[in-house]
mmCIF file of N, CA, C and O in Angstrom:
data_model
loop_
_atom_site.group_PDB
_atom_site.id
_atom_site.type_symbol
_atom_site.label_atom_id
_atom_site.label_comp_id
_atom_site.label_asym_id
_atom_site.label_seq_id
_atom_site.Cartn_x
_atom_site.Cartn_y
_atom_site.Cartn_z
ATOM 1 N N UNK J 12 113.523 109.474 81.235
ATOM 2 C CA UNK J 12 114.885 109.590 81.334
ATOM 3 C C UNK J 12 115.601 108.980 80.051
ATOM 4 O O UNK J 12 116.454 109.614 79.494
ATOM 5 N N UNK J 13 115.187 107.784 79.676
ATOM 6 C CA UNK J 13 115.775 107.243 78.484
ATOM 7 C C UNK J 13 115.401 108.086 77.258
ATOM 8 O O UNK J 13 116.207 108.174 76.289
ATOM 9 N N UNK J 14 114.167 108.647 77.179
ATOM 10 C CA UNK J 14 113.840 109.476 76.145
ATOM 11 C C UNK J 14 114.803 110.746 75.999
ATOM 12 O O UNK J 14 115.136 111.161 74.920
ATOM 13 N N UNK J 15 115.169 111.289 77.145
ATOM 14 C CA UNK J 15 116.092 112.415 77.167
ATOM 15 C C UNK J 15 117.535 111.934 76.587
ATOM 16 O O UNK J 15 118.070 112.644 75.821
ATOM 17 N N UNK J 16 117.933 110.763 76.989
ATOM 18 C CA UNK J 16 119.148 110.310 76.468
ATOM 19 C C UNK J 16 119.058 110.039 74.951
ATOM 20 O O UNK J 16 120.085 110.416 74.217
ATOM 21 N N UNK J 17 117.972 109.581 74.479
ATOM 22 C CA UNK J 17 117.767 109.365 73.018
ATOM 23 C C UNK J 17 117.855 110.682 72.320
ATOM 24 O O UNK J 17 118.497 110.762 71.226
ATOM 25 N N UNK J 18 117.176 111.701 72.827
ATOM 26 C CA UNK J 18 117.274 113.028 72.184
ATOM 27 C C UNK J 18 118.634 113.608 72.179
ATOM 28 O O UNK J 18 119.062 114.175 71.118
ATOM 29 N N UNK J 19 119.353 113.531 73.275
ATOM 30 C CA UNK J 19 120.762 114.010 73.331
ATOM 31 C C UNK J 19 121.646 113.274 72.299
ATOM 32 O O UNK J 19 122.497 113.783 71.678
ATOM 33 N N UNK J 20 121.451 111.939 72.312
ATOM 34 C CA UNK J 20 122.301 111.116 71.344
ATOM 35 C C UNK J 20 122.006 111.532 69.929
ATOM 36 O O UNK J 20 122.926 111.526 69.168
ATOM 37 N N UNK J 21 120.789 111.829 69.611
ATOM 38 C CA UNK J 21 120.419 112.221 68.232
ATOM 39 C C UNK J 21 121.018 113.577 67.914
ATOM 40 O O UNK J 21 121.602 113.839 66.792
ATOM 41 N N UNK J 22 120.947 114.497 68.861
ATOM 42 C CA UNK J 22 121.505 115.856 68.623
ATOM 43 C C UNK J 22 123.025 115.835 68.587
ATOM 44 O O UNK J 22 123.572 116.509 67.646
ATOM 45 N N UNK J 23 123.640 115.033 69.296
ATOM 46 C CA UNK J 23 125.129 114.909 69.284
ATOM 47 C C UNK J 23 125.709 113.975 68.187
ATOM 48 O O UNK J 23 126.857 113.926 67.992
ATOM 49 N N UNK J 24 124.738 113.346 67.505
ATOM 50 C CA UNK J 24 125.128 112.448 66.430
ATOM 51 C C UNK J 24 125.707 111.167 66.821
ATOM 52 O O UNK J 24 126.464 110.459 66.077
ATOM 53 N N UNK J 25 125.465 110.674 68.059
ATOM 54 C CA UNK J 25 125.924 109.397 68.550
ATOM 55 C C UNK J 25 124.800 108.377 68.261
ATOM 56 O O UNK J 25 124.038 108.023 69.134
ATOM 57 N N UNK J 26 124.780 107.866 67.058
ATOM 58 C CA UNK J 26 123.631 107.063 66.599
ATOM 59 C C UNK J 26 123.781 105.606 67.190
ATOM 60 O O UNK J 26 122.751 104.957 67.369
ATOM 61 N N UNK J 27 124.951 105.235 67.554
ATOM 62 C CA UNK J 27 125.096 103.836 68.145
ATOM 63 C C UNK J 27 124.449 103.919 69.551
ATOM 64 O O UNK J 27 123.710 102.975 69.958
ATOM 65 N N UNK J 28 124.610 104.949 70.298
ATOM 66 C CA UNK J 28 123.982 105.143 71.582
ATOM 67 C C UNK J 28 122.510 105.195 71.424
ATOM 68 O O UNK J 28 121.756 104.712 72.238
ATOM 69 N N UNK J 29 122.031 105.926 70.455
ATOM 70 C CA UNK J 29 120.649 106.090 70.127
ATOM 71 C C UNK J 29 119.969 104.778 69.909
ATOM 72 O O UNK J 29 118.909 104.472 70.454
ATOM 73 N N UNK J 30 120.643 103.849 69.121
ATOM 74 C CA UNK J 30 120.088 102.563 68.828
ATOM 75 C C UNK J 30 119.985 101.668 70.041
ATOM 76 O O UNK J 30 119.045 101.053 70.319
ATOM 77 N N UNK J 31 121.048 101.723 70.857
ATOM 78 C CA UNK J 31 121.157 100.858 72.080
ATOM 79 C C UNK J 31 120.018 101.393 73.089
ATOM 80 O O UNK J 31 119.260 100.552 73.658
ATOM 81 N N UNK J 32 119.914 102.662 73.288
ATOM 82 C CA UNK J 32 118.949 103.173 74.233
ATOM 83 C C UNK J 32 117.447 102.944 73.725
ATOM 84 O O UNK J 32 116.634 102.641 74.476
ATOM 85 N N UNK J 33 117.296 103.069 72.426
ATOM 86 C CA UNK J 33 115.998 102.804 71.850
ATOM 87 C C UNK J 33 115.587 101.312 72.034
ATOM 88 O O UNK J 33 114.478 101.045 72.382
ATOM 89 N N UNK J 34 116.573 100.454 71.852
ATOM 90 C CA UNK J 34 116.300 99.090 72.047
ATOM 91 C C UNK J 34 115.970 98.747 73.512
ATOM 92 O O UNK J 34 115.016 97.983 73.833
ATOM 93 N N UNK J 35 116.695 99.374 74.465
ATOM 94 C CA UNK J 35 116.394 99.217 75.871
ATOM 95 C C UNK J 35 115.039 99.756 76.202
ATOM 96 O O UNK J 35 114.275 99.110 77.026
ATOM 97 N N UNK J 36 114.608 100.858 75.579
ATOM 98 C CA UNK J 36 113.299 101.399 75.830
ATOM 99 C C UNK J 36 112.167 100.480 75.368
ATOM 100 O O UNK J 36 111.194 100.298 75.999
ATOM 101 N N UNK J 37 112.366 99.911 74.107
ATOM 102 C CA UNK J 37 111.423 98.930 73.597
ATOM 103 C C UNK J 37 111.318 97.688 74.423
ATOM 104 O O UNK J 37 110.204 97.204 74.753
ATOM 105 N N UNK J 38 112.432 97.139 74.859
ATOM 106 C CA UNK J 38 112.432 95.943 75.697
ATOM 107 C C UNK J 38 111.778 96.302 77.059
ATOM 108 O O UNK J 38 110.947 95.421 77.531
ATOM 109 N N UNK J 39 111.969 97.394 77.583
ATOM 110 C CA UNK J 39 111.360 97.801 78.893
ATOM 111 C C UNK J 39 109.845 97.889 78.661
ATOM 112 O O UNK J 39 109.154 97.462 79.541
ATOM 113 N N UNK J 40 109.429 98.451 77.606
ATOM 114 C CA UNK J 40 108.007 98.643 77.373
ATOM 115 C C UNK J 40 107.298 97.271 77.191
ATOM 116 O O UNK J 40 106.230 96.987 77.737
ATOM 117 N N UNK J 41 107.959 96.343 76.474
ATOM 118 C CA UNK J 41 107.402 95.018 76.252
ATOM 119 C C UNK J 41 107.337 94.222 77.510
ATOM 120 O O UNK J 41 106.305 93.633 77.839
ATOM 121 N N UNK J 42 108.374 94.299 78.294
ATOM 122 C CA UNK J 42 108.346 93.527 79.632
ATOM 123 C C UNK J 42 107.363 94.101 80.576
ATOM 124 O O UNK J 42 106.625 93.373 81.263
ATOM 125 N N UNK J 43 107.194 95.421 80.608
ATOM 126 C CA UNK J 43 106.195 96.120 81.446
ATOM 127 C C UNK J 43 104.800 95.656 81.048
ATOM 128 O O UNK J 43 103.930 95.378 81.886
ATOM 129 N N UNK J 44 104.520 95.657 79.726
ATOM 130 C CA UNK J 44 103.220 95.271 79.224
ATOM 131 C C UNK J 44 102.858 93.815 79.598
ATOM 132 O O UNK J 44 101.797 93.538 80.042
ATOM 133 N N UNK J 45 103.926 92.928 79.445
ATOM 134 C CA UNK J 45 103.664 91.500 79.744
ATOM 135 C C UNK J 45 103.408 91.353 81.210
ATOM 136 O O UNK J 45 102.559 90.616 81.624
ATOM 137 N N UNK J 46 104.137 92.042 82.112
ATOM 138 C CA UNK J 46 103.950 91.955 83.535
ATOM 139 C C UNK J 46 102.576 92.499 83.933
ATOM 140 O O UNK J 46 101.946 91.892 84.831
ATOM 141 N N UNK J 47 102.164 93.559 83.321
ATOM 142 C CA UNK J 47 100.901 94.123 83.687
ATOM 143 C C UNK J 47 99.734 93.292 83.254
ATOM 144 O O UNK J 47 98.752 93.113 84.034
ATOM 145 N N UNK J 48 99.830 92.679 82.106
ATOM 146 C CA UNK J 48 98.784 91.777 81.667
ATOM 147 C C UNK J 48 98.728 90.477 82.531
ATOM 148 O O UNK J 48 97.639 90.006 82.816
ATOM 149 N N UNK J 49 99.918 90.006 82.918
ATOM 150 C CA UNK J 49 99.903 88.809 83.846
ATOM 151 C C UNK J 49 99.284 89.113 85.186
ATOM 152 O O UNK J 49 98.581 88.401 85.775
ATOM 153 N N UNK J 50 99.630 90.374 85.646
ATOM 154 C CA UNK J 50 99.073 90.811 87.002
ATOM 155 C C UNK J 50 97.544 90.943 86.903
ATOM 156 O O UNK J 50 96.803 90.621 87.844
ATOM 157 N N UNK J 51 97.089 91.531 85.767
ATOM 158 C CA UNK J 51 95.676 91.665 85.553
ATOM 159 C C UNK J 51 94.922 90.324 85.602
ATOM 160 O O UNK J 51 93.810 90.181 86.088
ATOM 161 N N UNK J 52 95.597 89.384 84.891
ATOM 162 C CA UNK J 52 95.012 87.943 84.901
ATOM 163 C C UNK J 52 94.892 87.354 86.259
ATOM 164 O O UNK J 52 93.922 86.722 86.609
ATOM 165 N N UNK J 53 95.903 87.641 87.063
ATOM 166 C CA UNK J 53 95.931 87.061 88.436
ATOM 167 C C UNK J 53 94.771 87.760 89.295
ATOM 168 O O UNK J 53 94.076 87.061 90.037
ATOM 169 N N UNK J 54 94.724 89.005 89.196
ATOM 170 C CA UNK J 54 93.648 89.745 89.843
ATOM 171 C C UNK J 54 92.235 89.280 89.501
ATOM 172 O O UNK J 54 91.376 89.097 90.305
ATOM 173 N N UNK J 55 92.075 89.038 88.180
ATOM 174 C CA UNK J 55 90.734 88.539 87.633
ATOM 175 C C UNK J 55 90.477 87.139 88.274
ATOM 176 O O UNK J 55 89.321 86.845 88.648
ATOM 177 N N UNK J 56 91.535 86.329 88.287
ATOM 178 C CA UNK J 56 91.280 84.944 88.798
ATOM 179 C C UNK J 56 90.971 85.043 90.355
ATOM 180 O O UNK J 56 90.186 84.234 90.784
ATOM 181 N N UNK J 57 91.646 85.909 91.056
ATOM 182 C CA UNK J 57 91.372 85.966 92.472
ATOM 183 C C UNK J 57 89.930 86.496 92.724
ATOM 184 O O UNK J 57 89.254 86.021 93.615
ATOM 185 N N UNK J 58 89.489 87.464 91.963
ATOM 186 C CA UNK J 58 88.133 87.993 92.122
ATOM 187 C C UNK J 58 87.133 86.927 91.763
ATOM 188 O O UNK J 58 86.053 86.870 92.393
ATOM 189 N N UNK J 59 87.470 86.041 90.818
ATOM 190 C CA UNK J 59 86.505 84.977 90.416
ATOM 191 C C UNK J 59 86.349 83.951 91.547
ATOM 192 O O UNK J 59 85.303 83.449 91.834
ATOM 193 N N UNK J 60 87.496 83.678 92.242
ATOM 194 C CA UNK J 60 87.506 82.688 93.309
ATOM 195 C C UNK J 60 86.920 83.231 94.634
ATOM 196 O O UNK J 60 86.398 82.496 95.464
ATOM 197 N N UNK J 61 86.979 84.543 94.754
ATOM 198 C CA UNK J 61 86.485 85.203 95.989
ATOM 199 C C UNK J 61 85.038 85.446 95.852
ATOM 200 O O UNK J 61 84.576 86.216 95.003
ATOM 201 N N UNK J 62 84.244 84.843 96.714
ATOM 202 C CA UNK J 62 82.852 85.071 96.766
ATOM 203 C C UNK J 62 82.425 85.454 98.148
ATOM 204 O O UNK J 62 82.660 84.687 99.147
ATOM 205 N N UNK J 63 81.898 86.635 98.277
ATOM 206 C CA UNK J 63 81.504 87.079 99.610
ATOM 207 C C UNK J 63 80.043 86.597 99.887
ATOM 208 O O UNK J 63 79.116 86.864 99.139
ATOM 209 N N UNK J 64 79.927 85.920 100.965
ATOM 210 C CA UNK J 64 78.600 85.375 101.423
ATOM 211 C C UNK J 64 78.078 86.265 102.578
ATOM 212 O O UNK J 64 78.774 86.832 103.324
ATOM 213 N N UNK J 65 76.768 86.263 102.593
ATOM 214 C CA UNK J 65 76.067 86.985 103.737
ATOM 215 C C UNK J 65 75.081 86.029 104.394
ATOM 216 O O UNK J 65 74.477 85.197 103.765
ATOM 217 N N UNK J 66 74.952 86.113 105.700
ATOM 218 C CA UNK J 66 74.050 85.389 106.479
ATOM 219 C C UNK J 66 72.743 86.163 106.671
ATOM 220 O O UNK J 66 72.786 87.247 107.302
ATOM 221 N N UNK J 67 71.669 85.800 105.997
ATOM 222 C CA UNK J 67 70.406 86.606 105.940
ATOM 223 C C UNK J 67 69.233 85.806 106.462
ATOM 224 O O UNK J 67 69.309 84.587 106.516
ATOM 225 N N UNK J 68 68.191 86.520 106.799
ATOM 226 C CA UNK J 68 66.963 85.907 107.342
ATOM 227 C C UNK J 68 65.912 86.113 106.249
ATOM 228 O O UNK J 68 65.455 87.235 105.994
ATOM 229 N N UNK J 69 65.481 84.979 105.672
ATOM 230 C CA UNK J 69 64.422 85.023 104.705
ATOM 231 C C UNK J 69 63.419 83.865 105.038
ATOM 232 O O UNK J 69 63.818 82.791 105.398
ATOM 233 N N UNK J 70 62.225 84.210 104.908
ATOM 234 C CA UNK J 70 61.136 83.245 105.247
ATOM 235 C C UNK J 70 61.324 82.597 106.637
ATOM 236 O O UNK J 70 61.172 81.437 106.781
ATOM 237 N N UNK J 71 61.613 83.445 107.617
ATOM 238 C CA UNK J 71 61.741 83.039 108.993
ATOM 239 C C UNK J 71 62.843 82.061 109.254
ATOM 240 O O UNK J 71 62.906 81.259 110.201
ATOM 241 N N UNK J 72 63.826 81.974 108.398
ATOM 242 C CA UNK J 72 64.983 81.108 108.557
ATOM 243 C C UNK J 72 66.224 81.820 108.117
ATOM 244 O O UNK J 72 66.257 82.624 107.158
ATOM 245 N N UNK J 73 67.381 81.503 108.770
ATOM 246 C CA UNK J 73 68.637 82.025 108.386
ATOM 247 C C UNK J 73 69.267 81.262 107.284
ATOM 248 O O UNK J 73 69.313 79.988 107.312
ATOM 249 N N UNK J 74 69.762 81.908 106.248
ATOM 250 C CA UNK J 74 70.403 81.239 105.156
ATOM 251 C C UNK J 74 71.684 81.950 104.815
ATOM 252 O O UNK J 74 71.842 83.163 105.060
ATOM 253 N N UNK J 75 72.605 81.295 104.210
ATOM 254 C CA UNK J 75 73.863 81.875 103.665
ATOM 255 C C UNK J 75 73.738 81.940 102.191
ATOM 256 O O UNK J 75 73.538 80.974 101.461
ATOM 257 N N UNK J 76 73.779 83.219 101.661
ATOM 258 C CA UNK J 76 73.584 83.457 100.233
ATOM 259 C C UNK J 76 74.741 84.378 99.771
ATOM 260 O O UNK J 76 75.423 85.044 100.575
ATOM 261 N N UNK J 77 74.976 84.455 98.453
ATOM 262 C CA UNK J 77 76.004 85.420 97.961
ATOM 263 C C UNK J 77 75.560 86.829 98.345
ATOM 264 O O UNK J 77 74.393 87.173 98.276
ATOM 265 N N UNK J 78 76.561 87.694 98.689
ATOM 266 C CA UNK J 78 76.191 88.971 99.216
ATOM 267 C C UNK J 78 75.559 89.834 98.265
ATOM 268 O O UNK J 78 74.795 90.784 98.652
ATOM 269 N N UNK J 79 75.718 89.715 96.961
ATOM 270 C CA UNK J 79 75.133 90.541 95.984
ATOM 271 C C UNK J 79 73.678 90.274 95.710
ATOM 272 O O UNK J 79 72.959 91.076 95.016
ATOM 273 N N UNK J 80 73.132 89.146 96.311
ATOM 274 C CA UNK J 80 71.772 88.807 95.893
ATOM 275 C C UNK J 80 70.778 89.159 97.032
ATOM 276 O O UNK J 80 69.629 88.692 96.949
ATOM 277 N N UNK J 81 71.079 89.965 97.982
ATOM 278 C CA UNK J 81 70.085 90.299 98.959
ATOM 279 C C UNK J 81 69.518 91.646 98.731
ATOM 280 O O UNK J 81 70.097 92.522 98.116
ATOM 281 N N UNK J 82 68.288 91.795 99.106
ATOM 282 C CA UNK J 82 67.532 93.053 98.851
ATOM 283 C C UNK J 82 67.558 93.866 100.093
ATOM 284 O O UNK J 82 67.887 93.421 101.177
ATOM 285 N N UNK J 83 67.230 95.161 99.941
ATOM 286 C CA UNK J 83 67.224 96.091 101.091
ATOM 287 C C UNK J 83 66.216 95.620 102.207
ATOM 288 O O UNK J 83 66.369 95.970 103.382
ATOM 289 N N UNK J 84 65.184 94.873 101.853
ATOM 290 C CA UNK J 84 64.307 94.393 102.898
ATOM 291 C C UNK J 84 64.696 93.127 103.654
ATOM 292 O O UNK J 84 64.058 92.736 104.592
ATOM 293 N N UNK J 85 65.887 92.633 103.291
ATOM 294 C CA UNK J 85 66.351 91.426 103.898
ATOM 295 C C UNK J 85 67.111 91.795 105.242
ATOM 296 O O UNK J 85 67.861 92.711 105.259
ATOM 297 N N UNK J 86 66.888 90.981 106.299
ATOM 298 C CA UNK J 86 67.629 91.149 107.499
ATOM 299 C C UNK J 86 68.884 90.362 107.405
ATOM 300 O O UNK J 86 68.917 89.243 106.893
ATOM 301 N N UNK J 87 69.993 90.947 107.904
ATOM 302 C CA UNK J 87 71.250 90.192 107.871
ATOM 303 C C UNK J 87 71.919 90.204 109.171
ATOM 304 O O UNK J 87 71.701 91.120 110.068
ATOM 305 N N UNK J 88 72.783 89.255 109.479
ATOM 306 C CA UNK J 88 73.468 89.131 110.760
ATOM 307 C C UNK J 88 74.855 89.582 110.616
ATOM 308 O O UNK J 88 75.562 89.206 109.608
ATOM 309 N N UNK J 89 75.350 90.348 111.613
ATOM 310 C CA UNK J 89 76.792 90.723 111.640
ATOM 311 C C UNK J 89 77.360 90.263 112.933
ATOM 312 O O UNK J 89 76.946 90.644 114.009
ATOM 313 N N UNK J 90 78.216 89.260 112.856
ATOM 314 C CA UNK J 90 78.881 88.711 114.017
ATOM 315 C C UNK J 90 80.280 89.295 114.111
ATOM 316 O O UNK J 90 80.999 89.421 113.093
ATOM 317 N N UNK J 91 80.686 89.758 115.285
ATOM 318 C CA UNK J 91 82.038 90.277 115.512
ATOM 319 C C UNK J 91 83.089 89.130 115.319
ATOM 320 O O UNK J 91 82.880 88.070 115.932
ATOM 321 N N UNK J 92 84.074 89.380 114.652
ATOM 322 C CA UNK J 92 85.155 88.415 114.542
ATOM 323 C C UNK J 92 84.932 87.348 113.541
ATOM 324 O O UNK J 92 85.696 86.410 113.422
ATOM 325 N N UNK J 93 83.798 87.359 112.812
ATOM 326 C CA UNK J 93 83.502 86.313 111.894
ATOM 327 C C UNK J 93 84.097 86.708 110.501
ATOM 328 O O UNK J 93 83.574 87.539 109.808
ATOM 329 N N UNK J 94 85.256 86.093 110.199
ATOM 330 C CA UNK J 94 85.852 86.430 108.928
ATOM 331 C C UNK J 94 86.119 85.138 108.148
ATOM 332 O O UNK J 94 86.575 85.257 106.987
ATOM 333 N N UNK J 95 85.853 84.009 108.716
ATOM 334 C CA UNK J 95 86.055 82.741 107.922
ATOM 335 C C UNK J 95 84.740 82.449 107.095
ATOM 336 O O UNK J 95 83.707 82.915 107.398
ATOM 337 N N UNK J 96 84.979 81.629 106.105
ATOM 338 C CA UNK J 96 83.879 81.263 105.164
ATOM 339 C C UNK J 96 83.039 80.262 105.862
ATOM 340 O O UNK J 96 83.381 79.302 106.433
ATOM 341 N N UNK J 97 81.712 80.494 105.826
ATOM 342 C CA UNK J 97 80.754 79.538 106.368
ATOM 343 C C UNK J 97 80.200 78.705 105.270
ATOM 344 O O UNK J 97 79.981 79.091 104.179
ATOM 345 N N UNK J 98 80.042 77.442 105.531
ATOM 346 C CA UNK J 98 79.423 76.513 104.595
ATOM 347 C C UNK J 98 78.113 75.914 105.024
ATOM 348 O O UNK J 98 77.777 75.920 106.189
#
């Protein structure tokens, strides 16, 4: 939309409007980039803090391990309604 206004301002010779709209477009782009990078940092921090654990049976005993470290031969327990972190 702003690009269309810039084009029309240039065609009609309204250079003051062109400068104002160009400045608004640049400011909008900078603010959007900053917000996106901040949001990406927050998502990365949340993923770092979130660790999914699994309750598995290894060597005849039940253990709680990180979910990514179990193998296909490992037995695991699924309890209904268990959504809290176990320690």
